[in-house]
Short mmCIF file of C-alpha atoms in Angstrom, two decimals:
data_model
loop_
_atom_site.label_atom_id
_atom_site.label_comp_id
_atom_site.label_asym_id
_atom_site.label_seq_id
_atom_site.Cartn_x
_atom_site.Cartn_y
_atom_site.Cartn_z
CA MET A 1 -18.65 -3.71 -15.60
CA THR A 2 -21.53 -1.88 -14.13
CA VAL A 3 -20.00 0.51 -11.60
CA LEU A 4 -22.26 1.00 -8.43
CA MET A 5 -21.42 4.25 -6.88
CA GLN A 6 -23.34 3.94 -3.93
CA GLN A 7 -24.00 7.56 -2.62
CA THR A 8 -25.53 8.76 0.47
CA THR A 9 -25.32 12.49 0.68
CA THR A 10 -28.04 13.12 3.24
CA ALA A 11 -27.14 13.78 6.71
CA LEU A 12 -28.01 11.49 9.83
CA ASN A 13 -30.67 8.97 9.04
CA GLY A 14 -33.89 10.97 8.92
CA GLN A 15 -32.44 14.40 10.22
CA ALA A 16 -34.20 17.25 9.24
CA ASP A 17 -31.29 19.64 8.67
CA ALA A 18 -28.08 18.26 7.17
CA MET A 19 -26.10 21.15 8.65
CA VAL A 20 -27.07 20.67 12.23
CA PRO A 21 -24.72 18.25 14.30
CA GLU A 22 -26.21 15.74 16.82
CA THR A 23 -24.36 15.18 20.06
CA ALA A 24 -22.02 12.17 20.51
CA VAL A 25 -20.01 11.08 23.70
CA ILE A 26 -16.30 9.68 23.34
CA THR A 27 -16.68 6.20 24.99
CA ARG A 28 -13.28 4.98 24.19
CA ILE A 29 -9.89 6.39 22.87
CA GLN A 30 -7.39 3.85 21.39
CA TYR A 31 -3.85 5.19 20.70
CA GLU A 32 -2.68 3.51 17.33
CA ALA A 33 0.41 5.38 16.36
CA PRO A 34 2.30 8.58 17.18
CA ASP A 35 -0.33 11.34 16.84
CA ILE A 36 -2.96 8.79 15.73
CA ALA A 37 -5.88 7.58 17.96
CA THR A 38 -9.23 5.81 17.20
CA TYR A 39 -12.23 7.42 18.97
CA THR A 40 -15.26 5.42 19.61
CA LEU A 41 -18.43 7.62 19.78
CA SER A 42 -21.83 7.05 20.86
CA PHE A 43 -24.84 9.34 20.05
CA THR A 44 -26.52 10.56 23.17
CA ASP A 45 -29.91 10.40 21.41
CA ASP A 46 -31.21 6.86 21.68
CA HIS A 47 -33.25 6.96 18.52
CA ILE A 48 -30.32 8.41 16.39
CA ARG A 49 -27.84 5.71 17.82
CA GLU A 50 -30.11 2.90 16.84
CA GLN A 51 -31.10 4.28 13.35
CA TYR A 52 -27.75 5.60 12.14
CA GLN A 53 -26.16 3.72 9.19
CA PHE A 54 -23.35 4.25 6.85
CA LEU A 55 -21.59 2.70 3.81
CA PRO A 56 -17.85 1.77 3.77
CA GLY A 57 -15.81 4.72 2.78
CA GLN A 58 -18.32 7.54 3.83
CA PHE A 59 -17.23 10.20 6.43
CA ASN A 60 -18.70 12.29 9.05
CA MET A 61 -18.19 15.97 9.95
CA LEU A 62 -16.99 16.35 13.60
CA TYR A 63 -17.69 19.41 15.39
CA LEU A 64 -15.89 20.90 18.14
CA PRO A 65 -17.83 24.14 19.37
CA GLY A 66 -15.73 27.35 19.13
CA ILE A 67 -12.97 25.51 17.33
CA GLY A 68 -14.45 24.18 14.02
CA GLU A 69 -15.38 21.00 11.97
CA VAL A 70 -13.49 18.57 10.21
CA ALA A 71 -14.25 15.80 7.69
CA ILE A 72 -13.26 12.48 9.17
CA SER A 73 -13.76 8.93 7.44
CA ILE A 74 -15.65 6.25 9.45
CA SER A 75 -13.44 3.31 10.28
CA SER A 76 -15.96 1.02 12.08
CA ASP A 77 -17.87 -1.94 10.88
CA PRO A 78 -20.89 -0.94 8.93
CA GLY A 79 -22.58 -4.35 10.06
CA GLN A 80 -22.42 -2.73 13.61
CA PRO A 81 -23.52 0.91 13.05
CA GLY A 82 -24.16 1.43 16.76
CA THR A 83 -20.44 1.49 17.29
CA LEU A 84 -19.01 4.38 15.45
CA LEU A 85 -15.07 4.70 15.14
CA HIS A 86 -13.09 7.41 13.69
CA THR A 87 -9.42 6.94 13.39
CA ILE A 88 -7.78 10.61 13.64
CA ARG A 89 -4.41 12.01 13.00
CA GLU A 90 -3.57 15.13 14.85
CA ALA A 91 -2.96 17.42 11.82
CA GLY A 92 -4.37 20.84 12.49
CA ASN A 93 -6.75 23.00 14.81
CA VAL A 94 -9.67 20.66 15.17
CA THR A 95 -7.88 17.42 15.21
CA GLY A 96 -5.47 19.04 17.65
CA ALA A 97 -8.15 19.97 19.96
CA LEU A 98 -9.79 16.50 19.65
CA ALA A 99 -6.45 14.94 20.88
CA LYS A 100 -6.85 16.89 23.88
CA LEU A 101 -10.31 15.33 24.69
CA LYS A 102 -10.81 12.63 27.17
CA LYS A 103 -13.16 9.82 27.41
CA GLY A 104 -16.61 11.24 28.37
CA ALA A 105 -16.28 14.36 26.49
CA THR A 106 -18.91 15.26 23.89
CA ILE A 107 -18.63 16.51 20.21
CA GLY A 108 -20.99 17.24 17.43
CA VAL A 109 -21.26 14.72 14.52
CA ARG A 110 -23.19 15.12 11.32
CA GLY A 111 -23.20 12.51 8.43
CA PRO A 112 -22.63 10.23 7.03
CA TYR A 113 -21.63 11.94 3.75
CA GLY A 114 -20.12 10.94 0.33
CA SER A 115 -19.88 8.04 -1.88
CA ALA A 116 -18.80 4.59 -0.86
CA TRP A 117 -16.50 1.81 -1.88
CA PRO A 118 -18.44 -0.26 -4.50
CA VAL A 119 -18.24 -3.40 -2.39
CA GLU A 120 -21.29 -5.00 -3.90
CA SER A 121 -20.24 -4.46 -7.62
CA ALA A 122 -16.92 -5.93 -6.61
CA GLU A 123 -18.47 -9.17 -5.62
CA GLY A 124 -17.49 -12.21 -7.62
CA LYS A 125 -14.04 -10.61 -8.38
CA ASP A 126 -10.67 -10.63 -6.90
CA LEU A 127 -9.98 -7.56 -4.69
CA ILE A 128 -6.83 -5.59 -3.69
CA ILE A 129 -7.12 -3.16 -1.00
CA VAL A 130 -4.46 -0.73 -0.71
CA GLY A 131 -3.98 1.51 2.22
CA GLY A 132 -1.00 3.83 3.00
CA GLY A 133 -0.58 5.48 6.27
CA ILE A 134 -3.86 6.63 7.79
CA GLY A 135 -5.35 5.67 4.58
CA LEU A 136 -6.24 2.16 5.80
CA ALA A 137 -8.96 3.71 7.98
CA PRO A 138 -11.40 4.54 5.48
CA LEU A 139 -10.73 1.14 3.97
CA ARG A 140 -11.43 -0.73 7.33
CA PRO A 141 -15.18 -0.73 6.90
CA ALA A 142 -14.80 -2.25 3.43
CA ILE A 143 -12.48 -4.98 4.90
CA TYR A 144 -15.17 -5.66 7.62
CA HIS A 145 -17.75 -5.73 4.82
CA VAL A 146 -15.72 -8.30 2.83
CA ILE A 147 -15.05 -10.31 6.05
CA ARG A 148 -18.68 -10.61 6.75
CA HIS A 149 -19.43 -11.58 3.00
CA ARG A 150 -16.21 -13.42 2.39
CA GLU A 151 -17.92 -16.12 0.05
CA LYS A 152 -18.95 -13.43 -2.32
CA TYR A 153 -15.35 -12.50 -3.18
CA GLY A 154 -12.51 -14.35 -4.94
CA LYS A 155 -8.91 -13.82 -3.78
CA VAL A 156 -8.66 -10.85 -1.43
CA THR A 157 -5.25 -8.96 -0.83
CA ILE A 158 -4.63 -6.17 1.59
CA LEU A 159 -1.52 -3.97 1.15
CA SER A 160 -0.74 -1.93 4.34
CA GLY A 161 2.07 0.48 4.22
CA ALA A 162 3.61 3.13 6.54
CA ARG A 163 6.67 5.07 7.13
CA GLU A 164 8.23 3.05 9.94
CA PRO A 165 6.77 -0.14 11.75
CA GLY A 166 5.41 2.02 14.86
CA ASP A 167 3.29 3.99 12.18
CA LEU A 168 1.39 0.84 10.89
CA LEU A 169 -2.31 1.12 11.38
CA TYR A 170 -4.34 -1.78 13.11
CA PRO A 171 -1.46 -4.11 13.08
CA ASP A 172 -3.40 -6.19 15.82
CA GLU A 173 -6.00 -7.02 13.50
CA TYR A 174 -3.91 -8.43 10.57
CA ASP A 175 -3.92 -12.02 11.86
CA ALA A 176 -7.56 -11.75 12.21
CA TRP A 177 -7.97 -10.85 8.57
CA ARG A 178 -5.84 -13.57 7.49
CA GLU A 179 -7.91 -15.98 9.30
CA HIS A 180 -10.59 -15.12 6.94
CA GLY A 181 -8.55 -16.04 3.88
CA ILE A 182 -7.26 -12.61 3.18
CA GLU A 183 -3.59 -12.27 2.28
CA VAL A 184 -2.09 -9.26 4.24
CA ILE A 185 1.07 -7.92 2.93
CA VAL A 186 2.62 -5.30 5.15
CA THR A 187 5.53 -2.84 4.12
CA VAL A 188 7.22 0.10 5.70
CA ASP A 189 9.51 2.67 4.04
CA ARG A 190 12.24 2.26 6.60
CA ALA A 191 13.16 0.10 9.31
CA ASP A 192 16.03 -0.93 11.61
CA LYS A 193 17.33 -4.60 11.82
CA ASN A 194 14.78 -5.61 14.40
CA TRP A 195 12.13 -5.52 11.72
CA ARG A 196 11.55 -8.86 9.97
CA GLY A 197 8.96 -7.73 7.56
CA ASN A 198 8.95 -5.91 4.17
CA VAL A 199 10.88 -2.74 3.48
CA GLY A 200 9.87 -0.79 0.47
CA VAL A 201 7.21 1.57 -0.82
CA VAL A 202 3.60 -0.02 -1.25
CA PRO A 203 3.51 0.22 -4.98
CA MET A 204 6.56 -2.16 -5.10
CA MET A 205 4.47 -4.70 -3.35
CA PHE A 206 2.46 -5.38 -6.66
CA TYR A 207 5.70 -7.19 -7.58
CA LYS A 208 4.94 -9.78 -5.01
CA MET A 209 1.40 -10.50 -6.36
CA ARG A 210 0.10 -11.69 -9.80
CA PRO A 211 -3.32 -10.11 -10.23
CA ASP A 212 -5.61 -11.21 -12.84
CA GLY A 213 -6.57 -7.98 -14.80
CA ARG A 214 -9.67 -9.62 -16.01
CA LYS A 215 -11.31 -9.93 -12.76
CA THR A 216 -9.56 -7.72 -10.21
CA VAL A 217 -10.93 -4.51 -8.52
CA ILE A 218 -8.73 -2.07 -6.79
CA PHE A 219 -9.71 0.09 -3.68
CA THR A 220 -6.78 2.38 -2.62
CA CYS A 221 -6.59 5.27 -0.07
CA GLY A 222 -3.50 6.99 1.14
CA PRO A 223 -1.08 9.94 0.04
CA GLU A 224 -2.19 11.00 -3.43
CA ILE A 225 1.50 10.21 -4.61
CA MET A 226 1.12 6.75 -3.37
CA MET A 227 -2.18 6.22 -5.02
CA ARG A 228 -0.95 7.56 -8.29
CA PHE A 229 1.89 4.79 -8.28
CA VAL A 230 -0.65 2.16 -7.13
CA VAL A 231 -2.79 3.18 -10.31
CA TYR A 232 0.30 2.89 -12.61
CA GLU A 233 1.18 -0.57 -11.11
CA ALA A 234 -2.49 -1.62 -11.57
CA LEU A 235 -2.82 -0.27 -15.06
CA ALA A 236 0.58 -2.02 -16.03
CA ARG A 237 -1.21 -5.33 -14.87
CA ARG A 238 -4.18 -4.57 -17.17
CA ILE A 239 -6.71 -3.94 -14.43
CA PRO A 240 -9.21 -1.52 -16.36
CA LYS A 241 -9.37 2.11 -15.21
CA GLU A 242 -13.15 1.82 -14.07
CA ARG A 243 -12.29 -1.04 -11.67
CA ILE A 244 -9.50 1.17 -9.82
CA PHE A 245 -11.11 3.12 -6.98
CA VAL A 246 -9.44 5.84 -5.35
CA SER A 247 -10.57 8.04 -2.26
CA LEU A 248 -9.70 11.59 -2.71
CA GLU A 249 -9.56 14.31 -0.04
CA ARG A 250 -9.96 18.09 -0.23
CA ASN A 251 -11.09 20.85 1.87
CA MET A 252 -14.54 19.43 2.76
CA LYS A 253 -16.49 22.26 4.72
CA CYS A 254 -20.39 22.05 4.01
CA ALA A 255 -20.12 18.21 3.18
CA VAL A 256 -23.30 18.64 1.13
CA GLY A 257 -22.06 20.00 -2.14
CA PHE A 258 -23.01 23.68 -1.68
CA CYS A 259 -19.72 25.61 -0.61
CA GLY A 260 -17.46 24.41 -3.43
CA HIS A 261 -14.56 24.23 -1.05
CA CYS A 262 -13.80 20.53 -1.96
CA GLN A 263 -14.03 21.11 -5.71
CA TYR A 264 -11.89 18.66 -7.81
CA GLY A 265 -12.39 19.32 -11.55
CA PRO A 266 -16.04 18.81 -12.08
CA PHE A 267 -16.69 17.03 -8.95
CA PHE A 268 -17.50 18.07 -5.38
CA LEU A 269 -15.68 15.39 -3.51
CA CYS A 270 -17.78 15.70 -0.23
CA LYS A 271 -20.74 14.77 -2.46
CA GLU A 272 -19.54 12.76 -5.61
CA GLY A 273 -16.51 11.59 -3.78
CA PRO A 274 -14.45 11.01 -1.77
CA VAL A 275 -14.60 7.39 -3.63
CA LEU A 276 -14.27 7.72 -7.27
CA SER A 277 -13.16 5.52 -10.09
CA TYR A 278 -10.01 6.20 -11.88
CA ASP A 279 -11.53 6.63 -15.31
CA ARG A 280 -13.48 9.56 -13.90
CA VAL A 281 -10.59 11.36 -12.17
CA GLU A 282 -7.92 10.43 -14.50
CA PRO A 283 -7.89 14.03 -16.49
CA PHE A 284 -7.24 15.65 -13.17
CA PHE A 285 -5.10 13.10 -11.25
CA SER A 286 -1.58 14.38 -12.18
CA VAL A 287 -2.57 17.87 -12.75
CA GLU A 288 -0.25 19.94 -10.63
CA GLU A 289 -2.16 22.24 -7.93
CA PHE A 290 -5.34 20.47 -8.44
CA MET B 1 18.60 -29.40 -9.34
CA LEU B 2 19.93 -26.01 -10.06
CA ALA B 3 18.68 -25.77 -13.64
CA ASP B 4 15.22 -26.71 -12.50
CA LYS B 5 15.17 -24.07 -10.01
CA LEU B 6 16.17 -21.44 -12.62
CA ARG B 7 13.51 -22.63 -14.99
CA GLN B 8 10.99 -21.83 -12.26
CA ASN B 9 11.88 -18.22 -12.67
CA PRO B 10 9.82 -16.12 -15.21
CA TRP B 11 13.18 -14.70 -16.48
CA PHE B 12 14.53 -17.83 -17.75
CA LYS B 13 11.41 -19.41 -19.30
CA VAL B 14 11.95 -17.40 -22.50
CA LEU B 15 15.59 -18.02 -22.87
CA LYS B 16 17.03 -20.07 -25.67
CA PRO B 17 18.29 -23.41 -24.61
CA ALA B 18 21.76 -22.34 -25.58
CA HIS B 19 21.73 -19.23 -23.57
CA PHE B 20 19.99 -21.13 -20.71
CA GLN B 21 22.93 -23.34 -20.63
CA LYS B 22 25.55 -20.66 -20.58
CA LEU B 23 23.91 -19.26 -17.55
CA VAL B 24 23.57 -22.59 -15.73
CA GLU B 25 27.35 -23.02 -16.33
CA ILE B 26 28.22 -19.80 -14.22
CA ALA B 27 25.67 -20.41 -11.47
CA THR B 28 26.04 -21.77 -8.18
CA GLU B 29 23.40 -22.43 -5.31
CA VAL B 30 23.97 -20.81 -2.17
CA THR B 31 22.03 -20.78 1.29
CA TRP B 32 22.30 -18.27 4.18
CA SER B 33 20.96 -18.66 7.69
CA GLU B 34 18.67 -16.14 9.41
CA GLY B 35 20.64 -12.92 10.42
CA GLN B 36 23.64 -13.95 8.20
CA THR B 37 25.55 -11.30 6.57
CA ILE B 38 25.65 -11.85 2.52
CA PHE B 39 28.22 -8.99 1.94
CA ARG B 40 29.06 -5.54 3.34
CA GLU B 41 28.89 -2.07 1.68
CA GLY B 42 32.28 -1.52 0.30
CA ASP B 43 32.93 -5.27 -0.47
CA GLN B 44 34.28 -6.24 -3.79
CA HIS B 45 31.83 -7.50 -6.16
CA ASP B 46 31.67 -11.19 -6.91
CA TYR B 47 28.11 -12.41 -7.60
CA LEU B 48 24.82 -11.34 -8.86
CA TYR B 49 22.13 -13.25 -6.82
CA LEU B 50 18.64 -14.49 -7.67
CA ILE B 51 16.51 -15.40 -4.64
CA VAL B 52 14.86 -18.74 -4.88
CA GLU B 53 13.27 -18.35 -1.35
CA GLY B 54 13.46 -16.55 1.73
CA ARG B 55 14.09 -12.70 2.40
CA VAL B 56 17.10 -10.58 2.02
CA ALA B 57 17.48 -6.94 3.62
CA LEU B 58 19.58 -4.43 1.77
CA GLU B 59 21.20 -2.11 4.41
CA LYS B 60 23.19 1.01 4.71
CA TYR B 61 25.21 1.85 7.74
CA VAL B 62 24.23 5.38 9.09
CA PRO B 63 26.56 6.69 11.84
CA ASN B 64 24.73 7.00 15.16
CA GLN B 65 21.70 5.03 13.77
CA GLY B 66 23.29 1.64 12.91
CA GLN B 67 22.19 -0.37 9.93
CA ILE B 68 19.17 0.97 8.31
CA THR B 69 17.27 -1.47 5.99
CA ILE B 70 16.17 0.28 2.89
CA LEU B 71 14.68 -2.52 0.94
CA THR B 72 13.66 -6.15 1.44
CA LEU B 73 13.68 -8.68 -1.40
CA GLY B 74 12.15 -12.01 -1.83
CA GLU B 75 11.40 -14.87 -4.18
CA ASN B 76 12.40 -14.19 -7.72
CA ASP B 77 14.09 -10.90 -6.92
CA LEU B 78 17.65 -10.09 -8.01
CA PHE B 79 20.26 -8.23 -6.06
CA GLY B 80 23.76 -7.58 -6.44
CA TRP B 81 23.42 -6.01 -9.69
CA SER B 82 26.23 -3.46 -9.18
CA GLY B 83 28.59 -6.34 -9.62
CA VAL B 84 27.63 -6.71 -13.27
CA MET B 85 27.92 -2.99 -14.01
CA PRO B 86 31.06 -2.12 -11.77
CA VAL B 87 30.83 1.68 -12.36
CA ILE B 88 31.39 2.31 -8.57
CA GLY B 89 33.74 -1.07 -8.05
CA THR B 90 32.31 -1.98 -4.64
CA ARG B 91 29.00 -2.90 -2.96
CA THR B 92 26.73 0.03 -2.69
CA THR B 93 24.80 -1.48 0.01
CA GLY B 94 25.14 -4.29 2.69
CA ALA B 95 22.91 -7.49 2.47
CA ARG B 96 21.74 -9.64 5.10
CA ALA B 97 19.40 -12.74 5.22
CA VAL B 98 16.30 -11.79 7.30
CA GLN B 99 15.06 -15.41 7.01
CA PRO B 100 16.83 -18.72 5.92
CA THR B 101 17.43 -17.95 2.30
CA VAL B 102 18.36 -19.86 -0.91
CA ALA B 103 19.49 -18.11 -3.92
CA ILE B 104 21.41 -18.71 -6.98
CA GLY B 105 24.72 -16.62 -7.48
CA PHE B 106 26.04 -15.70 -11.08
CA ASP B 107 29.78 -15.14 -11.12
CA SER B 108 29.65 -11.49 -12.01
CA ARG B 109 32.93 -11.32 -13.93
CA ARG B 110 31.79 -14.21 -16.11
CA LEU B 111 28.31 -12.83 -16.75
CA ARG B 112 30.05 -9.76 -18.28
CA GLU B 113 32.36 -12.04 -20.29
CA ILE B 114 29.43 -14.06 -21.78
CA SER B 115 27.47 -10.87 -22.48
CA GLU B 116 30.47 -9.47 -24.44
CA ALA B 117 31.00 -12.71 -26.34
CA ASP B 118 27.22 -13.06 -27.32
CA HIS B 119 25.44 -9.72 -27.59
CA ASP B 120 21.90 -11.43 -27.93
CA LEU B 121 22.48 -13.02 -24.45
CA GLY B 122 24.03 -9.76 -23.35
CA TYR B 123 21.19 -7.77 -24.45
CA PHE B 124 18.70 -10.14 -22.62
CA ILE B 125 20.52 -9.91 -19.42
CA PHE B 126 21.10 -5.98 -19.40
CA ARG B 127 17.52 -5.38 -20.51
CA ARG B 128 16.33 -7.43 -17.33
CA LEU B 129 18.88 -5.66 -15.15
CA THR B 130 17.73 -2.30 -16.59
CA ASN B 131 14.01 -3.27 -15.52
CA VAL B 132 15.30 -4.00 -11.99
CA ILE B 133 17.33 -0.87 -11.71
CA ALA B 134 14.39 1.18 -13.12
CA GLY B 135 12.03 -0.28 -10.56
CA ARG B 136 14.43 0.32 -7.73
CA LEU B 137 15.13 3.99 -8.84
CA SER B 138 11.22 4.51 -9.13
CA ALA B 139 10.75 3.08 -5.59
CA THR B 140 13.65 5.13 -4.13
CA ARG B 141 12.21 8.35 -5.45
CA LEU B 142 8.94 7.54 -3.57
CA GLN B 143 11.01 6.86 -0.32
CA LEU B 144 12.74 10.05 -0.69
CA LEU B 145 9.39 11.88 -0.90
CA ASN B 146 8.55 10.78 2.43
CA MET B 147 4.93 10.51 1.41
CA TYR B 148 3.52 9.70 4.75
CA SER B 149 4.56 13.16 6.17
CA GLN B 150 1.97 15.17 8.02
CA SER B 151 -0.82 16.87 6.12
CA THR B 152 -3.03 19.70 7.19
CA GLU B 153 -6.77 19.41 7.89
#
């Protein structure tokens, strides 16, 4: 299969300096789960707002003056680039400060950066999208893309997992995805008796499917331990390594492949990643402390 | 027909006719309504179940938290395997039908007996059960890791 790694490593479309953020205002905050919210951002510069485009799986650097910058995947529809969404979990200084901001606050944004889910080279094939926890956020643009071009794909299955039912991301959208002929399998690690859905870890859900290894592509994002077991289950079903795509995250700082903080073996994940095919990362995927 | 339902399961498609017939002879079809308790943790073993349709929750009672679902199972899944390998002697989890469920139950004692009497069939049965247990063990390890725990920026 020809693997199309759609890479866009330049900053804001047409922007002269990739390191300079543009100002964006928070126009909406939607609370998704404990410590997780989706922020709708709008560039204050009309030209940038109209010209901004991104590919599914790419990320932006969000900047809070005096606090710092953090790499956050874009979780909105690439077909509607004027509406820029980031689903963010409070996990440190910058995201903690972001969580305190209210609608109307302004932040700095530079991007988009990194590689994308190869949605075009997956056309004509069956697609399994596996998201664990907040890992579903960078996959959502790919889901929107698939829905927009549904006729170009075969069977599409989304596996969404979380620790508990209240932690599931975007549950209100699952029925809409199903209406587009997508099978959505939801599971949680733990639940009380009021939960009527699946309980069990995400990789176990492969036992509920019979993917055809000859024509299936996998996109997965979530905890690395989860992705590792997703890869094992995919390989056990004879899905080739070059058709399994993972989204990896390391300490992204410059986002343009200069500083080296996000180095992962021979890759700078901010530039060659975050989306990489498993055949490229396999030598490093299970290496301790890598 | 019970035999027809068994043939739908991938496990049984590869069985020799004589072995298949031995399993049919110790099988019985059971149904449970939504919310019905199938067995409780600590109950005596009686049957190994193969789900034909529906969904079953395996539960453990945790003091002050109530019944916690640790795994759900659906079509073509097995549960109640501890009855065939009675190391502990009692059920290690409870089981409850989450949806109206149809299953085929195999008498655990007789399953052990026919496995002892016919080692080819016994190997088939225990190899399949080992696969189930290995899968559950692997999944349980992942659950123990609490893989969705907070990461840093």
